[in-house]
Amino acid sequence: MISKKMESMLNEQMKNEFFSAYFYLAMAAWFSSKNLNGFANWYRIQAQEERDHATMIMDYTLRVGANAEFLTIEAPDANFASPMDIFEKTLEHEQKVTAMINDLMGAAIDERDFKTQQFLQWYVSEQVEEEENATGLIEKLRIAGNSEAGILYMDAEAATRVYTPAVQATT
Ligand code: FEO
């Protein structure tokens, strides 16, 4: 079992991960509408990964005998100005998610809930990668002088991203 507080925090995070999927899908749609199909692919895969992050939380709550709740997912702000705007919003969003994961881990530590700490460790590591990826996009486009040629080069590179299901050691 886990505490009611931890159950509620995990359910909130499951919703937040689904929101991330929704947000990144909106970005994928924006890139598709601009014929930047490589970035559309990259963000579509990003959304798939976020759904994995959400369902892994659902699976964990069920395994420890807690309830999985399906909370309302708010609509993302889908007004994007440019690829750089999207990359900056991605980094900003991931920094918020990192803070949420840190809050969850902090609560698990306070409660001496060791199994949830172990479960959350995967998310702590994942957030390092998420922020690194978003920072990489921003820096690369800055190096390219935020130019159209740079965007097209990066779009071609983003087209090569393939989906790999998130895997977590669960025992
Ligand atoms: Fe689920 Fe982008 O972190």
PDB file of N, CA, C and O in Angstrom, residues 118-165:
ATOM      1  N   GLN A 118      11.879   4.273  -5.236  1.00  0.00           N
ATOM      2  CA  GLN A 118      12.548   3.459  -6.263  1.00  0.00           C
ATOM      3  C   GLN A 118      11.834   3.628  -7.611  1.00  0.00           C
ATOM      4  O   GLN A 118      12.462   3.772  -8.658  1.00  0.00           O
ATOM      5  N   PHE A 119      10.507   3.629  -7.568  1.00  0.00           N
ATOM      6  CA  PHE A 119       9.714   3.817  -8.794  1.00  0.00           C
ATOM      7  C   PHE A 119      10.030   5.181  -9.423  1.00  0.00           C
ATOM      8  O   PHE A 119      10.213   5.295 -10.637  1.00  0.00           O
ATOM      9  N   LEU A 120      10.101   6.204  -8.586  1.00  0.00           N
ATOM     10  CA  LEU A 120      10.295   7.571  -9.104  1.00  0.00           C
ATOM     11  C   LEU A 120      11.702   7.825  -9.618  1.00  0.00           C
ATOM     12  O   LEU A 120      11.916   8.770 -10.386  1.00  0.00           O
ATOM     13  N   GLN A 121      12.646   6.993  -9.203  1.00  0.00           N
ATOM     14  CA  GLN A 121      14.035   7.219  -9.629  1.00  0.00           C
ATOM     15  C   GLN A 121      14.150   7.233 -11.158  1.00  0.00           C
ATOM     16  O   GLN A 121      14.903   8.010 -11.738  1.00  0.00           O
ATOM     17  N   TRP A 122      13.352   6.391 -11.812  1.00  0.00           N
ATOM     18  CA  TRP A 122      13.369   6.352 -13.289  1.00  0.00           C
ATOM     19  C   TRP A 122      12.994   7.731 -13.847  1.00  0.00           C
ATOM     20  O   TRP A 122      13.597   8.214 -14.809  1.00  0.00           O
ATOM     21  N   TYR A 123      11.999   8.378 -13.207  1.00  0.00           N
ATOM     22  CA  TYR A 123      11.528   9.691 -13.692  1.00  0.00           C
ATOM     23  C   TYR A 123      12.576  10.775 -13.434  1.00  0.00           C
ATOM     24  O   TYR A 123      12.716  11.701 -14.214  1.00  0.00           O
ATOM     25  N   VAL A 124      13.294  10.642 -12.322  1.00  0.00           N
ATOM     26  CA  VAL A 124      14.354  11.612 -12.023  1.00  0.00           C
ATOM     27  C   VAL A 124      15.395  11.574 -13.145  1.00  0.00           C
ATOM     28  O   VAL A 124      15.793  12.612 -13.689  1.00  0.00           O
ATOM     29  N   SER A 125      15.801  10.360 -13.535  1.00  0.00           N
ATOM     30  CA  SER A 125      16.796  10.218 -14.615  1.00  0.00           C
ATOM     31  C   SER A 125      16.216  10.685 -15.945  1.00  0.00           C
ATOM     32  O   SER A 125      16.898  11.340 -16.733  1.00  0.00           O
ATOM     33  N   GLU A 126      14.976  10.337 -16.193  1.00  0.00           N
ATOM     34  CA  GLU A 126      14.332  10.708 -17.459  1.00  0.00           C
ATOM     35  C   GLU A 126      14.292  12.232 -17.615  1.00  0.00           C
ATOM     36  O   GLU A 126      14.483  12.761 -18.709  1.00  0.00           O
ATOM     37  N   GLN A 127      14.070  12.937 -16.511  1.00  0.00           N
ATOM     38  CA  GLN A 127      13.990  14.402 -16.605  1.00  0.00           C
ATOM     39  C   GLN A 127      15.321  15.030 -17.006  1.00  0.00           C
ATOM     40  O   GLN A 127      15.347  16.064 -17.658  1.00  0.00           O
ATOM     41  N   VAL A 128      16.416  14.380 -16.625  1.00  0.00           N
ATOM     42  CA  VAL A 128      17.724  14.891 -17.063  1.00  0.00           C
ATOM     43  C   VAL A 128      17.766  14.834 -18.584  1.00  0.00           C
ATOM     44  O   VAL A 128      18.152  15.799 -19.257  1.00  0.00           O
ATOM     45  N   GLU A 129      17.316  13.718 -19.148  1.00  0.00           N
ATOM     46  CA  GLU A 129      17.324  13.537 -20.605  1.00  0.00           C
ATOM     47  C   GLU A 129      16.350  14.508 -21.289  1.00  0.00           C
ATOM     48  O   GLU A 129      16.667  15.095 -22.329  1.00  0.00           O
ATOM     49  N   GLU A 130      15.181  14.685 -20.691  1.00  0.00           N
ATOM     50  CA  GLU A 130      14.172  15.560 -21.289  1.00  0.00           C
ATOM     51  C   GLU A 130      14.672  17.005 -21.385  1.00  0.00           C
ATOM     52  O   GLU A 130      14.521  17.664 -22.413  1.00  0.00           O
ATOM     53  N   GLU A 131      15.281  17.482 -20.312  1.00  0.00           N
ATOM     54  CA  GLU A 131      15.790  18.867 -20.328  1.00  0.00           C
ATOM     55  C   GLU A 131      16.985  18.983 -21.271  1.00  0.00           C
ATOM     56  O   GLU A 131      17.146  19.991 -21.958  1.00  0.00           O
ATOM     57  N   GLU A 132      17.782  17.936 -21.300  1.00  0.00           N
ATOM     58  CA  GLU A 132      18.948  17.924 -22.190  1.00  0.00           C
ATOM     59  C   GLU A 132      18.499  17.984 -23.657  1.00  0.00           C
ATOM     60  O   GLU A 132      19.053  18.737 -24.463  1.00  0.00           O
ATOM     61  N   ASN A 133      17.491  17.198 -24.007  1.00  0.00           N
ATOM     62  CA  ASN A 133      16.973  17.189 -25.390  1.00  0.00           C
ATOM     63  C   ASN A 133      16.457  18.570 -25.802  1.00  0.00           C
ATOM     64  O   ASN A 133      16.761  19.057 -26.893  1.00  0.00           O
ATOM     65  N   ALA A 134      15.660  19.178 -24.924  1.00  0.00           N
ATOM     66  CA  ALA A 134      15.070  20.481 -25.250  1.00  0.00           C
ATOM     67  C   ALA A 134      16.159  21.550 -25.358  1.00  0.00           C
ATOM     68  O   ALA A 134      16.156  22.377 -26.277  1.00  0.00           O
ATOM     69  N   THR A 135      17.116  21.508 -24.438  1.00  0.00           N
ATOM     70  CA  THR A 135      18.230  22.464 -24.490  1.00  0.00           C
ATOM     71  C   THR A 135      19.017  22.276 -25.779  1.00  0.00           C
ATOM     72  O   THR A 135      19.429  23.253 -26.424  1.00  0.00           O
ATOM     73  N   GLY A 136      19.201  21.029 -26.175  1.00  0.00           N
ATOM     74  CA  GLY A 136      19.939  20.723 -27.408  1.00  0.00           C
ATOM     75  C   GLY A 136      19.267  21.333 -28.627  1.00  0.00           C
ATOM     76  O   GLY A 136      19.939  21.886 -29.508  1.00  0.00           O
ATOM     77  N   LEU A 137      17.954  21.244 -28.681  1.00  0.00           N
ATOM     78  CA  LEU A 137      17.219  21.825 -29.821  1.00  0.00           C
ATOM     79  C   LEU A 137      17.429  23.336 -29.870  1.00  0.00           C
ATOM     80  O   LEU A 137      17.690  23.913 -30.937  1.00  0.00           O
ATOM     81  N   ILE A 138      17.323  23.978 -28.723  1.00  0.00           N
ATOM     82  CA  ILE A 138      17.475  25.442 -28.656  1.00  0.00           C
ATOM     83  C   ILE A 138      18.890  25.845 -29.075  1.00  0.00           C
ATOM     84  O   ILE A 138      19.082  26.733 -29.909  1.00  0.00           O
ATOM     85  N   GLU A 139      19.870  25.147 -28.505  1.00  0.00           N
ATOM     86  CA  GLU A 139      21.262  25.535 -28.783  1.00  0.00           C
ATOM     87  C   GLU A 139      21.630  25.310 -30.243  1.00  0.00           C
ATOM     88  O   GLU A 139      22.304  26.133 -30.859  1.00  0.00           O
ATOM     89  N   LYS A 140      21.158  24.192 -30.799  1.00  0.00           N
ATOM     90  CA  LYS A 140      21.484  23.899 -32.202  1.00  0.00           C
ATOM     91  C   LYS A 140      20.897  24.963 -33.129  1.00  0.00           C
ATOM     92  O   LYS A 140      21.550  25.425 -34.049  1.00  0.00           O
ATOM     93  N   LEU A 141      19.666  25.347 -32.849  1.00  0.00           N
ATOM     94  CA  LEU A 141      19.032  26.359 -33.710  1.00  0.00           C
ATOM     95  C   LEU A 141      19.696  27.728 -33.523  1.00  0.00           C
ATOM     96  O   LEU A 141      19.802  28.501 -34.483  1.00  0.00           O
ATOM     97  N   ARG A 142      20.167  27.996 -32.321  1.00  0.00           N
ATOM     98  CA  ARG A 142      20.908  29.247 -32.085  1.00  0.00           C
ATOM     99  C   ARG A 142      22.206  29.255 -32.887  1.00  0.00           C
ATOM    100  O   ARG A 142      22.551  30.250 -33.511  1.00  0.00           O
ATOM    101  N   ILE A 143      22.902  28.119 -32.876  1.00  0.00           N
ATOM    102  CA  ILE A 143      24.160  28.018 -33.640  1.00  0.00           C
ATOM    103  C   ILE A 143      23.876  28.262 -35.124  1.00  0.00           C
ATOM    104  O   ILE A 143      24.653  28.903 -35.823  1.00  0.00           O
ATOM    105  N   ALA A 144      22.738  27.750 -35.587  1.00  0.00           N
ATOM    106  CA  ALA A 144      22.367  27.926 -36.999  1.00  0.00           C
ATOM    107  C   ALA A 144      21.808  29.328 -37.259  1.00  0.00           C
ATOM    108  O   ALA A 144      21.276  29.598 -38.344  1.00  0.00           O
ATOM    109  N   GLY A 145      21.890  30.186 -36.265  1.00  0.00           N
ATOM    110  CA  GLY A 145      21.442  31.570 -36.432  1.00  0.00           C
ATOM    111  C   GLY A 145      19.939  31.695 -36.602  1.00  0.00           C
ATOM    112  O   GLY A 145      19.446  32.655 -37.197  1.00  0.00           O
ATOM    113  N   ASN A 146      19.207  30.699 -36.086  1.00  0.00           N
ATOM    114  CA  ASN A 146      17.742  30.687 -36.197  1.00  0.00           C
ATOM    115  C   ASN A 146      17.317  30.863 -37.671  1.00  0.00           C
ATOM    116  O   ASN A 146      16.322  31.495 -37.968  1.00  0.00           O
ATOM    117  N   SER A 147      18.109  30.297 -38.577  1.00  0.00           N
ATOM    118  CA  SER A 147      17.878  30.505 -40.009  1.00  0.00           C
ATOM    119  C   SER A 147      16.973  29.421 -40.605  1.00  0.00           C
ATOM    120  O   SER A 147      16.813  28.346 -40.020  1.00  0.00           O
ATOM    121  N   GLU A 148      16.424  29.700 -41.768  1.00  0.00           N
ATOM    122  CA  GLU A 148      15.575  28.714 -42.444  1.00  0.00           C
ATOM    123  C   GLU A 148      16.389  27.481 -42.826  1.00  0.00           C
ATOM    124  O   GLU A 148      15.907  26.352 -42.720  1.00  0.00           O
ATOM    125  N   ALA A 149      17.628  27.705 -43.276  1.00  0.00           N
ATOM    126  CA  ALA A 149      18.483  26.560 -43.654  1.00  0.00           C
ATOM    127  C   ALA A 149      18.744  25.680 -42.431  1.00  0.00           C
ATOM    128  O   ALA A 149      18.712  24.448 -42.516  1.00  0.00           O
ATOM    129  N   GLY A 150      18.979  26.325 -41.298  1.00  0.00           N
ATOM    130  CA  GLY A 150      19.218  25.582 -40.058  1.00  0.00           C
ATOM    131  C   GLY A 150      17.994  24.772 -39.664  1.00  0.00           C
ATOM    132  O   GLY A 150      18.099  23.620 -39.252  1.00  0.00           O
ATOM    133  N   ILE A 151      16.838  25.377 -39.797  1.00  0.00           N
ATOM    134  CA  ILE A 151      15.588  24.692 -39.445  1.00  0.00           C
ATOM    135  C   ILE A 151      15.390  23.468 -40.350  1.00  0.00           C
ATOM    136  O   ILE A 151      15.055  22.379 -39.878  1.00  0.00           O
ATOM    137  N   LEU A 152      15.656  23.637 -41.643  1.00  0.00           N
ATOM    138  CA  LEU A 152      15.479  22.520 -42.580  1.00  0.00           C
ATOM    139  C   LEU A 152      16.463  21.393 -42.288  1.00  0.00           C
ATOM    140  O   LEU A 152      16.112  20.214 -42.347  1.00  0.00           O
ATOM    141  N   TYR A 153      17.681  21.755 -41.924  1.00  0.00           N
ATOM    142  CA  TYR A 153      18.689  20.735 -41.584  1.00  0.00           C
ATOM    143  C   TYR A 153      18.235  19.958 -40.344  1.00  0.00           C
ATOM    144  O   TYR A 153      18.255  18.725 -40.309  1.00  0.00           O
ATOM    145  N   MET A 154      17.801  20.701 -39.334  1.00  0.00           N
ATOM    146  CA  MET A 154      17.361  20.047 -38.099  1.00  0.00           C
ATOM    147  C   MET A 154      16.093  19.227 -38.308  1.00  0.00           C
ATOM    148  O   MET A 154      15.902  18.184 -37.689  1.00  0.00           O
ATOM    149  N   ASP A 155      15.246  19.707 -39.218  1.00  0.00           N
ATOM    150  CA  ASP A 155      13.999  18.973 -39.519  1.00  0.00           C
ATOM    151  C   ASP A 155      14.340  17.598 -40.105  1.00  0.00           C
ATOM    152  O   ASP A 155      13.731  16.585 -39.729  1.00  0.00           O
ATOM    153  N   ALA A 156      15.331  17.578 -40.995  1.00  0.00           N
ATOM    154  CA  ALA A 156      15.736  16.305 -41.615  1.00  0.00           C
ATOM    155  C   ALA A 156      16.287  15.352 -40.552  1.00  0.00           C
ATOM    156  O   ALA A 156      16.023  14.145 -40.565  1.00  0.00           O
ATOM    157  N   GLU A 157      17.037  15.923 -39.615  1.00  0.00           N
ATOM    158  CA  GLU A 157      17.606  15.106 -38.538  1.00  0.00           C
ATOM    159  C   GLU A 157      16.492  14.571 -37.620  1.00  0.00           C
ATOM    160  O   GLU A 157      16.505  13.406 -37.213  1.00  0.00           O
ATOM    161  N   ALA A 158      15.512  15.433 -37.332  1.00  0.00           N
ATOM    162  CA  ALA A 158      14.403  15.039 -36.439  1.00  0.00           C
ATOM    163  C   ALA A 158      13.551  13.930 -37.063  1.00  0.00           C
ATOM    164  O   ALA A 158      12.905  13.159 -36.354  1.00  0.00           O
ATOM    165  N   ALA A 159      13.591  13.835 -38.395  1.00  0.00           N
ATOM    166  CA  ALA A 159      12.807  12.803 -39.096  1.00  0.00           C
ATOM    167  C   ALA A 159      13.332  11.403 -38.796  1.00  0.00           C
ATOM    168  O   ALA A 159      12.617  10.415 -38.961  1.00  0.00           O
ATOM    169  N   THR A 160      14.575  11.319 -38.314  1.00  0.00           N
ATOM    170  CA  THR A 160      15.167   9.992 -38.085  1.00  0.00           C
ATOM    171  C   THR A 160      14.831   9.435 -36.696  1.00  0.00           C
ATOM    172  O   THR A 160      15.167   8.302 -36.391  1.00  0.00           O
ATOM    173  N   ARG A 161      14.195  10.244 -35.867  1.00  0.00           N
ATOM    174  CA  ARG A 161      13.875   9.747 -34.521  1.00  0.00           C
ATOM    175  C   ARG A 161      12.877   8.590 -34.606  1.00  0.00           C
ATOM    176  O   ARG A 161      11.910   8.671 -35.358  1.00  0.00           O
ATOM    177  N   VAL A 162      13.135   7.537 -33.860  1.00  0.00           N
ATOM    178  CA  VAL A 162      12.191   6.416 -33.826  1.00  0.00           C
ATOM    179  C   VAL A 162      11.679   6.210 -32.395  1.00  0.00           C
ATOM    180  O   VAL A 162      12.384   6.492 -31.430  1.00  0.00           O
ATOM    181  N   TYR A 163      10.469   5.705 -32.328  1.00  0.00           N
ATOM    182  CA  TYR A 163       9.844   5.482 -31.019  1.00  0.00           C
ATOM    183  C   TYR A 163      10.401   4.218 -30.362  1.00  0.00           C
ATOM    184  O   TYR A 163      10.425   3.158 -30.972  1.00  0.00           O
ATOM    185  N   THR A 164      10.827   4.374 -29.133  1.00  0.00           N
ATOM    186  CA  THR A 164      11.229   3.190 -28.358  1.00  0.00           C
ATOM    187  C   THR A 164      10.424   3.235 -27.067  1.00  0.00           C
ATOM    188  O   THR A 164      10.478   4.252 -26.351  1.00  0.00           O
ATOM    189  N   PRO A 165       9.642   2.194 -26.790  1.00  0.00           N
ATOM    190  CA  PRO A 165       8.825   2.226 -25.582  1.00  0.00           C
ATOM    191  C   PRO A 165       9.685   2.396 -24.333  1.00  0.00           C
ATOM    192  O   PRO A 165      10.781   1.838 -24.259  1.00  0.00           O
TER     193      PRO A 165
END
